[in-house]
Amino acid sequence: MPLTFSIYLPPDLSEAVRAEAERRGSSVARVFRDSIVSTLGIESYREIDRRRLPRAGRAN
């Protein structure tokens, strides 16, 4: 199940994200997500899922 959360952005940061989204022609959500991914130093959100989910193993 996807992780969903809400984050409060101060007005100046919110405006910066909106401006970047408009500049890219992208959604605010995508710009914010890309920012989180680059801040964490990972390749994508899928990498977060791989780290969080236990590896499937054979039942004994």
Coordinates of C-alpha atoms in Angstrom, one line a residue:
M1 CA 0.0 0.0 0.0
P2 CA 1.4 3.4 -0.9
L3 CA 2.5 5.7 1.8
T4 CA 0.4 8.9 2.0
F5 CA 1.1 11.9 4.2
S6 CA 0.5 15.6 4.4
I7 CA 3.2 18.1 5.1
Y8 CA 2.8 21.8 6.0
L9 CA 5.1 24.0 3.9
P10 CA 5.8 27.5 5.0
P11 CA 4.4 30.1 2.5
D12 CA 7.9 31.0 1.1
L13 CA 8.8 27.3 0.5
S14 CA 5.3 26.6 -0.8
E15 CA 5.7 29.4 -3.4
A16 CA 9.2 28.1 -4.4
V17 CA 7.8 24.6 -5.0
R18 CA 4.9 26.0 -7.0
A19 CA 7.2 28.2 -9.1
E20 CA 9.5 25.3 -9.8
A21 CA 6.5 23.1 -10.8
E22 CA 5.4 25.8 -13.2
R23 CA 8.9 26.3 -14.6
R24 CA 9.1 22.5 -15.2
G25 CA 5.6 22.1 -16.4
S26 CA 5.1 19.5 -13.7
S27 CA 2.9 19.0 -10.8
V28 CA 3.7 20.4 -7.3
A29 CA 3.5 16.8 -6.0
R30 CA 6.1 15.6 -8.5
V31 CA 8.5 18.5 -7.7
F32 CA 8.2 17.9 -4.0
R33 CA 8.7 14.1 -4.4
D34 CA 11.8 14.6 -6.6
S35 CA 13.1 17.0 -4.0
I36 CA 12.7 14.4 -1.2
V37 CA 14.3 11.7 -3.4
S38 CA 17.4 13.9 -4.1
T39 CA 17.6 15.0 -0.5
L40 CA 17.7 11.4 0.7
G41 CA 20.3 10.5 -1.9
I42 CA 18.4 7.6 -3.4
E43 CA 17.4 6.8 -7.0
S44 CA 13.6 6.7 -6.6
Y45 CA 10.7 6.1 -4.2
R46 CA 10.9 2.4 -5.2
E47 CA 14.2 2.2 -3.3
I48 CA 12.4 3.4 -0.2
D49 CA 10.0 0.5 -0.7
R50 CA 12.8 -2.0 -1.1
R51 CA 14.4 -0.8 2.1
R52 CA 11.2 -0.9 4.1
L53 CA 9.7 -4.2 2.9
P54 CA 11.2 -7.5 4.2
R55 CA 12.7 -9.8 1.6
A56 CA 10.5 -12.7 0.6
G57 CA 11.8 -16.0 1.7
R58 CA 10.8 -19.6 1.5
A59 CA 8.5 -20.9 4.2
N60 CA 10.1 -23.6 6.3

